[in-house]
PDB file of C-alpha atoms in Angstrom:
ATOM      1  CA  UNK U1289    -119.318-203.101 -28.905  1.00  0.00           C
ATOM      2  CA  UNK U1290    -116.543-201.209 -27.112  1.00  0.00           C
ATOM      3  CA  UNK U1291    -117.209-200.727 -23.431  1.00  0.00           C
ATOM      4  CA  UNK U1292    -115.495-199.256 -20.387  1.00  0.00           C
ATOM      5  CA  UNK U1293    -116.851-200.007 -16.929  1.00  0.00           C
ATOM      6  CA  UNK U1294    -115.626-198.321 -13.783  1.00  0.00           C
ATOM      7  CA  UNK U1295    -116.082-199.183 -10.146  1.00  0.00           C
ATOM      8  CA  UNK U1296    -117.017-198.084  -7.652  1.00  0.00           C
ATOM      9  CA  UNK U1297    -119.395-195.392  -8.887  1.00  0.00           C
ATOM     10  CA  UNK U1298    -118.606-193.294  -5.854  1.00  0.00           C
ATOM     11  CA  UNK U1299    -116.235-193.446  -2.924  1.00  0.00           C
ATOM     12  CA  UNK U1300    -115.718-191.494   0.280  1.00  0.00           C
ATOM     13  CA  UNK U1301    -112.387-191.744   2.094  1.00  0.00           C
ATOM     14  CA  UNK U1302    -110.640-189.942   4.910  1.00  0.00           C
ATOM     15  CA  UNK U1303    -107.833-187.548   4.137  1.00  0.00           C
ATOM     16  CA  UNK U1304    -104.494-189.322   4.233  1.00  0.00           C
ATOM     17  CA  UNK U1305    -105.886-192.729   3.317  1.00  0.00           C
ATOM     18  CA  UNK U1306    -105.179-194.668   0.128  1.00  0.00           C
ATOM     19  CA  UNK U1307    -107.737-195.828  -2.401  1.00  0.00           C
ATOM     20  CA  UNK U1308    -107.926-197.791  -5.636  1.00  0.00           C
ATOM     21  CA  UNK U1309    -110.273-197.196  -8.526  1.00  0.00           C
ATOM     22  CA  UNK U1310    -111.015-199.909 -11.053  1.00  0.00           C
ATOM     23  CA  UNK U1311    -111.569-199.897 -14.808  1.00  0.00           C
ATOM     24  CA  UNK U1312    -112.559-202.866 -16.964  1.00  0.00           C
ATOM     25  CA  UNK U1313    -112.433-202.339 -20.685  1.00  0.00           C
ATOM     26  CA  UNK U1314    -113.581-204.180 -23.756  1.00  0.00           C
ATOM     27  CA  UNK U1315    -112.165-202.440 -26.817  1.00  0.00           C
ATOM     28  CA  UNK U1316    -110.729-204.042 -29.874  1.00  0.00           C
ATOM     29  CA  UNK U1317    -108.064-203.742 -30.977  1.00  0.00           C
ATOM     30  CA  UNK U1318    -106.685-202.106 -27.849  1.00  0.00           C
ATOM     31  CA  UNK U1319    -104.306-199.156 -28.279  1.00  0.00           C
ATOM     32  CA  UNK U1320    -104.017-197.416 -24.937  1.00  0.00           C
ATOM     33  CA  UNK U1321    -105.872-196.354 -21.827  1.00  0.00           C
ATOM     34  CA  UNK U1322    -105.870-192.971 -20.125  1.00  0.00           C
ATOM     35  CA  UNK U1323    -107.016-191.825 -16.740  1.00  0.00           C
ATOM     36  CA  UNK U1324    -108.485-188.345 -16.526  1.00  0.00           C
ATOM     37  CA  UNK U1325    -109.298-186.294 -13.436  1.00  0.00           C
ATOM     38  CA  UNK U1326    -112.360-184.059 -13.618  1.00  0.00           C
ATOM     39  CA  UNK U1327    -112.839-181.465 -10.906  1.00  0.00           C
ATOM     40  CA  UNK U1328    -116.383-180.316 -10.307  1.00  0.00           C
ATOM     41  CA  UNK U1329    -117.377-177.778 -12.929  1.00  0.00           C
ATOM     42  CA  UNK U1330    -114.222-178.267 -14.976  1.00  0.00           C
ATOM     43  CA  UNK U1331    -113.139-180.273 -17.980  1.00  0.00           C
ATOM     44  CA  UNK U1332    -111.207-183.549 -17.592  1.00  0.00           C
ATOM     45  CA  UNK U1333    -107.423-183.385 -17.347  1.00  0.00           C
ATOM     46  CA  UNK U1334    -105.168-186.284 -18.319  1.00  0.00           C
ATOM     47  CA  UNK U1335    -103.317-187.961 -15.430  1.00  0.00           C
ATOM     48  CA  UNK U1336    -101.539-190.781 -17.185  1.00  0.00           C
ATOM     49  CA  UNK U1337    -101.563-193.037 -20.220  1.00  0.00           C
ATOM     50  CA  UNK U1338    -101.024-196.797 -20.259  1.00  0.00           C
ATOM     51  CA  UNK U1339    -100.021-198.603 -23.430  1.00  0.00           C
ATOM     52  CA  UNK U1340    -100.154-202.313 -24.138  1.00  0.00           C
ATOM     53  CA  UNK U1341     -96.614-202.986 -22.979  1.00  0.00           C
ATOM     54  CA  UNK U1342     -96.803-201.024 -19.730  1.00  0.00           C
ATOM     55  CA  UNK U1343     -97.834-202.581 -16.425  1.00  0.00           C
ATOM     56  CA  UNK U1344     -97.339-199.728 -13.994  1.00  0.00           C
ATOM     57  CA  UNK U1345     -96.851-195.983 -14.256  1.00  0.00           C
ATOM     58  CA  UNK U1346     -96.692-193.357 -11.549  1.00  0.00           C
ATOM     59  CA  UNK U1347     -97.485-189.664 -11.565  1.00  0.00           C
ATOM     60  CA  UNK U1348     -96.794-188.295  -8.109  1.00  0.00           C
ATOM     61  CA  UNK U1349     -99.266-189.870  -5.704  1.00  0.00           C
ATOM     62  CA  UNK U1350    -101.155-191.501  -8.574  1.00  0.00           C
ATOM     63  CA  UNK U1351    -100.140-194.960  -9.765  1.00  0.00           C
ATOM     64  CA  UNK U1352    -101.891-196.624 -12.689  1.00  0.00           C
ATOM     65  CA  UNK U1353    -101.657-200.303 -13.531  1.00  0.00           C
ATOM     66  CA  UNK U1354    -102.682-202.213 -16.611  1.00  0.00           C
ATOM     67  CA  UNK U1355    -103.306-205.918 -17.093  1.00  0.00           C
ATOM     68  CA  UNK U1356    -103.817-206.457 -20.811  1.00  0.00           C
ATOM     69  CA  UNK U1357    -104.680-210.126 -20.305  1.00  0.00           C
ATOM     70  CA  UNK U1358    -107.635-209.468 -18.029  1.00  0.00           C
ATOM     71  CA  UNK U1359    -108.387-206.088 -19.657  1.00  0.00           C
ATOM     72  CA  UNK U1360    -108.288-204.289 -16.346  1.00  0.00           C
ATOM     73  CA  UNK U1361    -106.693-201.088 -15.178  1.00  0.00           C
ATOM     74  CA  UNK U1362    -106.547-199.504 -11.750  1.00  0.00           C
ATOM     75  CA  UNK U1363    -105.686-196.085 -10.408  1.00  0.00           C
ATOM     76  CA  UNK U1364    -104.199-196.043  -6.934  1.00  0.00           C
ATOM     77  CA  UNK U1365    -104.111-192.813  -4.979  1.00  0.00           C
ATOM     78  CA  UNK U1366    -101.700-192.663  -2.073  1.00  0.00           C
ATOM     79  CA  UNK U1367    -102.021-190.420   0.965  1.00  0.00           C
ATOM     80  CA  UNK U1368    -105.155-188.741  -0.341  1.00  0.00           C
ATOM     81  CA  UNK U1369    -105.638-185.002  -0.096  1.00  0.00           C
ATOM     82  CA  UNK U1370    -108.767-182.890  -0.117  1.00  0.00           C
ATOM     83  CA  UNK U1371    -107.807-181.710  -3.599  1.00  0.00           C
ATOM     84  CA  UNK U1372    -108.130-185.281  -4.863  1.00  0.00           C
ATOM     85  CA  UNK U1373    -111.906-184.927  -4.575  1.00  0.00           C
ATOM     86  CA  UNK U1374    -113.040-185.243  -8.185  1.00  0.00           C
ATOM     87  CA  UNK U1375    -114.374-187.675 -10.739  1.00  0.00           C
ATOM     88  CA  UNK U1376    -111.847-190.024 -12.308  1.00  0.00           C
ATOM     89  CA  UNK U1377    -112.600-191.143 -15.826  1.00  0.00           C
ATOM     90  CA  UNK U1378    -111.067-194.112 -17.595  1.00  0.00           C
ATOM     91  CA  UNK U1379    -110.798-193.793 -21.383  1.00  0.00           C
ATOM     92  CA  UNK U1380    -109.805-196.658 -23.654  1.00  0.00           C
ATOM     93  CA  UNK U1381    -108.618-196.106 -27.209  1.00  0.00           C
ATOM     94  CA  UNK U1382    -109.002-198.712 -29.903  1.00  0.00           C
ATOM     95  CA  UNK U1383    -106.852-198.976 -32.974  1.00  0.00           C
ATOM     96  CA  UNK U1384    -108.047-198.804 -36.514  1.00  0.00           C
ATOM     97  CA  UNK U1385    -110.185-195.695 -36.487  1.00  0.00           C
ATOM     98  CA  UNK U1386    -108.697-194.575 -33.164  1.00  0.00           C
ATOM     99  CA  UNK U1387    -112.030-194.604 -31.450  1.00  0.00           C
ATOM    100  CA  UNK U1388    -112.092-193.577 -27.790  1.00  0.00           C
ATOM    101  CA  UNK U1389    -114.571-194.995 -25.305  1.00  0.00           C
ATOM    102  CA  UNK U1390    -115.231-193.202 -22.031  1.00  0.00           C
ATOM    103  CA  UNK U1391    -116.153-194.754 -18.726  1.00  0.00           C
ATOM    104  CA  UNK U1392    -118.839-193.116 -16.605  1.00  0.00           C
ATOM    105  CA  UNK U1393    -116.283-192.264 -13.950  1.00  0.00           C
ATOM    106  CA  UNK U1394    -115.764-192.777 -10.240  1.00  0.00           C
ATOM    107  CA  UNK U1395    -116.668-189.867  -8.020  1.00  0.00           C
ATOM    108  CA  UNK U1396    -114.166-189.622  -5.171  1.00  0.00           C
ATOM    109  CA  UNK U1397    -114.754-187.501  -2.105  1.00  0.00           C
ATOM    110  CA  UNK U1398    -111.943-186.999   0.381  1.00  0.00           C
ATOM    111  CA  UNK U1399    -113.125-185.749   3.757  1.00  0.00           C
ATOM    112  CA  UNK U1400    -111.096-184.267   6.626  1.00  0.00           C
TER     113      UNK U1400
ATOM    114  CA  UNK O 825    -101.238-170.235 -21.566  1.00  0.00           C
ATOM    115  CA  UNK O 826    -102.245-173.224 -23.671  1.00  0.00           C
ATOM    116  CA  UNK O 827    -105.974-173.719 -23.371  1.00  0.00           C
ATOM    117  CA  UNK O 828    -109.316-174.550 -24.885  1.00  0.00           C
ATOM    118  CA  UNK O 829    -111.831-171.769 -24.360  1.00  0.00           C
ATOM    119  CA  UNK O 830    -115.573-172.313 -24.457  1.00  0.00           C
ATOM    120  CA  UNK O 831    -118.275-169.705 -24.274  1.00  0.00           C
ATOM    121  CA  UNK O 832    -120.668-169.227 -22.711  1.00  0.00           C
ATOM    122  CA  UNK O 833    -120.103-171.041 -19.441  1.00  0.00           C
ATOM    123  CA  UNK O 834    -123.830-171.192 -18.687  1.00  0.00           C
ATOM    124  CA  UNK O 835    -126.753-170.832 -21.071  1.00  0.00           C
ATOM    125  CA  UNK O 836    -130.488-170.985 -20.528  1.00  0.00           C
ATOM    126  CA  UNK O 837    -132.676-170.890 -23.600  1.00  0.00           C
ATOM    127  CA  UNK O 838    -136.096-171.902 -24.850  1.00  0.00           C
ATOM    128  CA  UNK O 839    -137.108-174.635 -27.231  1.00  0.00           C
ATOM    129  CA  UNK O 840    -136.485-173.769 -30.870  1.00  0.00           C
ATOM    130  CA  UNK O 841    -134.257-170.731 -30.387  1.00  0.00           C
ATOM    131  CA  UNK O 842    -131.050-171.237 -32.351  1.00  0.00           C
ATOM    132  CA  UNK O 843    -127.842-171.007 -30.371  1.00  0.00           C
ATOM    133  CA  UNK O 844    -124.111-171.353 -30.879  1.00  0.00           C
ATOM    134  CA  UNK O 845    -121.517-172.464 -28.375  1.00  0.00           C
ATOM    135  CA  UNK O 846    -118.053-171.272 -29.334  1.00  0.00           C
ATOM    136  CA  UNK O 847    -114.816-173.207 -28.864  1.00  0.00           C
ATOM    137  CA  UNK O 848    -111.316-171.930 -29.524  1.00  0.00           C
ATOM    138  CA  UNK O 849    -107.890-173.443 -28.914  1.00  0.00           C
ATOM    139  CA  UNK O 850    -104.517-171.710 -29.014  1.00  0.00           C
ATOM    140  CA  UNK O 851    -102.302-174.786 -29.374  1.00  0.00           C
ATOM    141  CA  UNK O 852    -102.452-175.163 -33.172  1.00  0.00           C
ATOM    142  CA  UNK O 853    -104.167-178.523 -32.720  1.00  0.00           C
ATOM    143  CA  UNK O 854    -105.486-180.319 -35.762  1.00  0.00           C
ATOM    144  CA  UNK O 855    -108.101-182.422 -33.981  1.00  0.00           C
ATOM    145  CA  UNK O 856    -111.127-180.934 -32.208  1.00  0.00           C
ATOM    146  CA  UNK O 857    -114.279-182.540 -30.910  1.00  0.00           C
ATOM    147  CA  UNK O 858    -117.483-181.912 -28.980  1.00  0.00           C
ATOM    148  CA  UNK O 859    -118.912-184.038 -26.182  1.00  0.00           C
ATOM    149  CA  UNK O 860    -121.940-183.976 -23.998  1.00  0.00           C
ATOM    150  CA  UNK O 861    -121.885-185.274 -20.462  1.00  0.00           C
ATOM    151  CA  UNK O 862    -125.038-186.513 -18.788  1.00  0.00           C
ATOM    152  CA  UNK O 863    -125.420-188.136 -15.352  1.00  0.00           C
ATOM    153  CA  UNK O 864    -124.958-191.883 -15.532  1.00  0.00           C
ATOM    154  CA  UNK O 865    -123.895-191.806 -19.180  1.00  0.00           C
ATOM    155  CA  UNK O 866    -120.427-190.361 -19.212  1.00  0.00           C
ATOM    156  CA  UNK O 867    -118.976-188.366 -22.080  1.00  0.00           C
ATOM    157  CA  UNK O 868    -120.440-188.995 -25.510  1.00  0.00           C
ATOM    158  CA  UNK O 869    -118.985-187.639 -28.693  1.00  0.00           C
ATOM    159  CA  UNK O 870    -121.198-185.376 -30.813  1.00  0.00           C
ATOM    160  CA  UNK O 871    -118.958-184.329 -33.704  1.00  0.00           C
ATOM    161  CA  UNK O 872    -115.269-184.212 -34.405  1.00  0.00           C
ATOM    162  CA  UNK O 873    -112.928-182.560 -36.872  1.00  0.00           C
ATOM    163  CA  UNK O 874    -109.613-183.924 -38.079  1.00  0.00           C
ATOM    164  CA  UNK O 875    -108.596-180.595 -39.619  1.00  0.00           C
ATOM    165  CA  UNK O 876    -109.932-177.463 -41.306  1.00  0.00           C
ATOM    166  CA  UNK O 877    -113.028-178.174 -43.407  1.00  0.00           C
ATOM    167  CA  UNK O 878    -113.033-181.839 -42.278  1.00  0.00           C
ATOM    168  CA  UNK O 879    -115.820-182.802 -39.868  1.00  0.00           C
ATOM    169  CA  UNK O 880    -117.579-186.045 -39.062  1.00  0.00           C
ATOM    170  CA  UNK O 881    -120.341-187.389 -36.857  1.00  0.00           C
ATOM    171  CA  UNK O 882    -119.682-188.895 -33.484  1.00  0.00           C
ATOM    172  CA  UNK O 883    -122.016-191.102 -31.498  1.00  0.00           C
ATOM    173  CA  UNK O 884    -124.839-188.627 -30.873  1.00  0.00           C
ATOM    174  CA  UNK O 885    -124.893-186.057 -33.713  1.00  0.00           C
ATOM    175  CA  UNK O 886    -128.671-185.620 -34.098  1.00  0.00           C
ATOM    176  CA  UNK O 887    -129.796-182.042 -33.551  1.00  0.00           C
ATOM    177  CA  UNK O 888    -126.304-180.547 -33.767  1.00  0.00           C
ATOM    178  CA  UNK O 889    -124.171-178.920 -36.447  1.00  0.00           C
ATOM    179  CA  UNK O 890    -120.532-177.915 -36.484  1.00  0.00           C
ATOM    180  CA  UNK O 891    -118.142-176.101 -38.772  1.00  0.00           C
ATOM    181  CA  UNK O 892    -114.341-175.861 -38.987  1.00  0.00           C
ATOM    182  CA  UNK O 893    -113.470-172.873 -41.141  1.00  0.00           C
ATOM    183  CA  UNK O 894    -110.376-172.001 -39.133  1.00  0.00           C
ATOM    184  CA  UNK O 895    -107.975-174.296 -37.353  1.00  0.00           C
ATOM    185  CA  UNK O 896    -108.470-172.686 -33.947  1.00  0.00           C
ATOM    186  CA  UNK O 897    -112.308-172.508 -33.874  1.00  0.00           C
ATOM    187  CA  UNK O 898    -114.908-175.253 -33.753  1.00  0.00           C
ATOM    188  CA  UNK O 899    -118.373-173.896 -32.918  1.00  0.00           C
ATOM    189  CA  UNK O 900    -121.286-176.128 -31.958  1.00  0.00           C
ATOM    190  CA  UNK O 901    -124.642-175.054 -33.391  1.00  0.00           C
ATOM    191  CA  UNK O 902    -128.072-176.085 -32.167  1.00  0.00           C
ATOM    192  CA  UNK O 903    -130.489-174.977 -34.887  1.00  0.00           C
ATOM    193  CA  UNK O 904    -133.639-175.808 -32.925  1.00  0.00           C
ATOM    194  CA  UNK O 905    -132.776-176.802 -29.344  1.00  0.00           C
ATOM    195  CA  UNK O 906    -135.037-179.208 -27.493  1.00  0.00           C
ATOM    196  CA  UNK O 907    -135.215-180.049 -23.769  1.00  0.00           C
ATOM    197  CA  UNK O 908    -133.402-183.369 -24.330  1.00  0.00           C
ATOM    198  CA  UNK O 909    -130.340-181.341 -25.314  1.00  0.00           C
ATOM    199  CA  UNK O 910    -130.064-179.989 -21.793  1.00  0.00           C
ATOM    200  CA  UNK O 911    -126.621-181.158 -20.819  1.00  0.00           C
ATOM    201  CA  UNK O 912    -123.042-180.244 -19.953  1.00  0.00           C
ATOM    202  CA  UNK O 913    -121.022-179.756 -23.118  1.00  0.00           C
ATOM    203  CA  UNK O 914    -117.264-179.996 -23.532  1.00  0.00           C
ATOM    204  CA  UNK O 915    -115.048-179.046 -26.398  1.00  0.00           C
ATOM    205  CA  UNK O 916    -111.682-180.793 -26.638  1.00  0.00           C
ATOM    206  CA  UNK O 917    -108.635-180.722 -28.869  1.00  0.00           C
ATOM    207  CA  UNK O 918    -105.487-182.707 -29.474  1.00  0.00           C
ATOM    208  CA  UNK O 919    -102.460-182.202 -31.647  1.00  0.00           C
ATOM    209  CA  UNK O 920    -103.800-184.796 -34.023  1.00  0.00           C
ATOM    210  CA  UNK O 921    -106.015-187.863 -33.909  1.00  0.00           C
ATOM    211  CA  UNK O 922    -103.167-190.194 -33.094  1.00  0.00           C
ATOM    212  CA  UNK O 923    -102.095-193.096 -30.986  1.00  0.00           C
ATOM    213  CA  UNK O 924    -100.877-191.359 -27.850  1.00  0.00           C
ATOM    214  CA  UNK O 925    -102.520-188.000 -28.181  1.00  0.00           C
ATOM    215  CA  UNK O 926    -104.249-186.717 -25.063  1.00  0.00           C
ATOM    216  CA  UNK O 927    -107.303-184.546 -25.198  1.00  0.00           C
ATOM    217  CA  UNK O 928    -107.297-181.029 -23.782  1.00  0.00           C
ATOM    218  CA  UNK O 929    -110.759-180.082 -22.598  1.00  0.00           C
ATOM    219  CA  UNK O 930    -112.456-176.743 -22.195  1.00  0.00           C
ATOM    220  CA  UNK O 931    -114.186-175.820 -18.935  1.00  0.00           C
ATOM    221  CA  UNK O 932    -117.595-176.784 -20.203  1.00  0.00           C
ATOM    222  CA  UNK O 933    -120.908-175.140 -21.092  1.00  0.00           C
ATOM    223  CA  UNK O 934    -123.940-175.965 -18.983  1.00  0.00           C
ATOM    224  CA  UNK O 935    -126.950-175.697 -21.285  1.00  0.00           C
ATOM    225  CA  UNK O 936    -130.562-175.716 -20.133  1.00  0.00           C
ATOM    226  CA  UNK O 937    -133.329-175.817 -22.738  1.00  0.00           C
ATOM    227  CA  UNK O 938    -136.749-174.948 -21.328  1.00  0.00           C
TER     228      UNK O 938
END
């Protein structure tokens, strides 16, 4: 069964600090992995996509990594801002029928 | 502006009263889908559509119906809502159901069934 597990479930950090969110996935065969940001009361918005051959990808202050051997991905946020407060959802796509599997998300709160 | 529009944003209803949640996208996307989001469970797919007149069940289709008569619209129908369908619903679309396609989500519909 395809699974995506995220940790931690929630996280509180001070504005300006860095943080790293983790995603472990078990999907087969693996196609790609996306990170979405979901603001409270809004729909998720794609931040970045990681394919099998990519190890690191940056999008502004967001840097995603992928280790296909250990089936782990991380999202690193640098110099956090209050606007980073949101849930971050990891979504893994499997080949074949192109099934997507969603993680539960990590709820990040950035405080002044 | 490219977007996925859901209506209504909030809906309170009673058990058994049929309701429809509308979803429309203006990006000429082929693929559309519906999800429900519950605390501790994440997003779960209800139904999806690969193109006009082509729909299929997702992971949790029981109690829901959909139709895709036009490319831009993908309404979600609850014929006889029950309290266990109280949830936050999202419609999403992508250009097609392909390898690198990202989903564009609507703003959500918070449904409460009393």
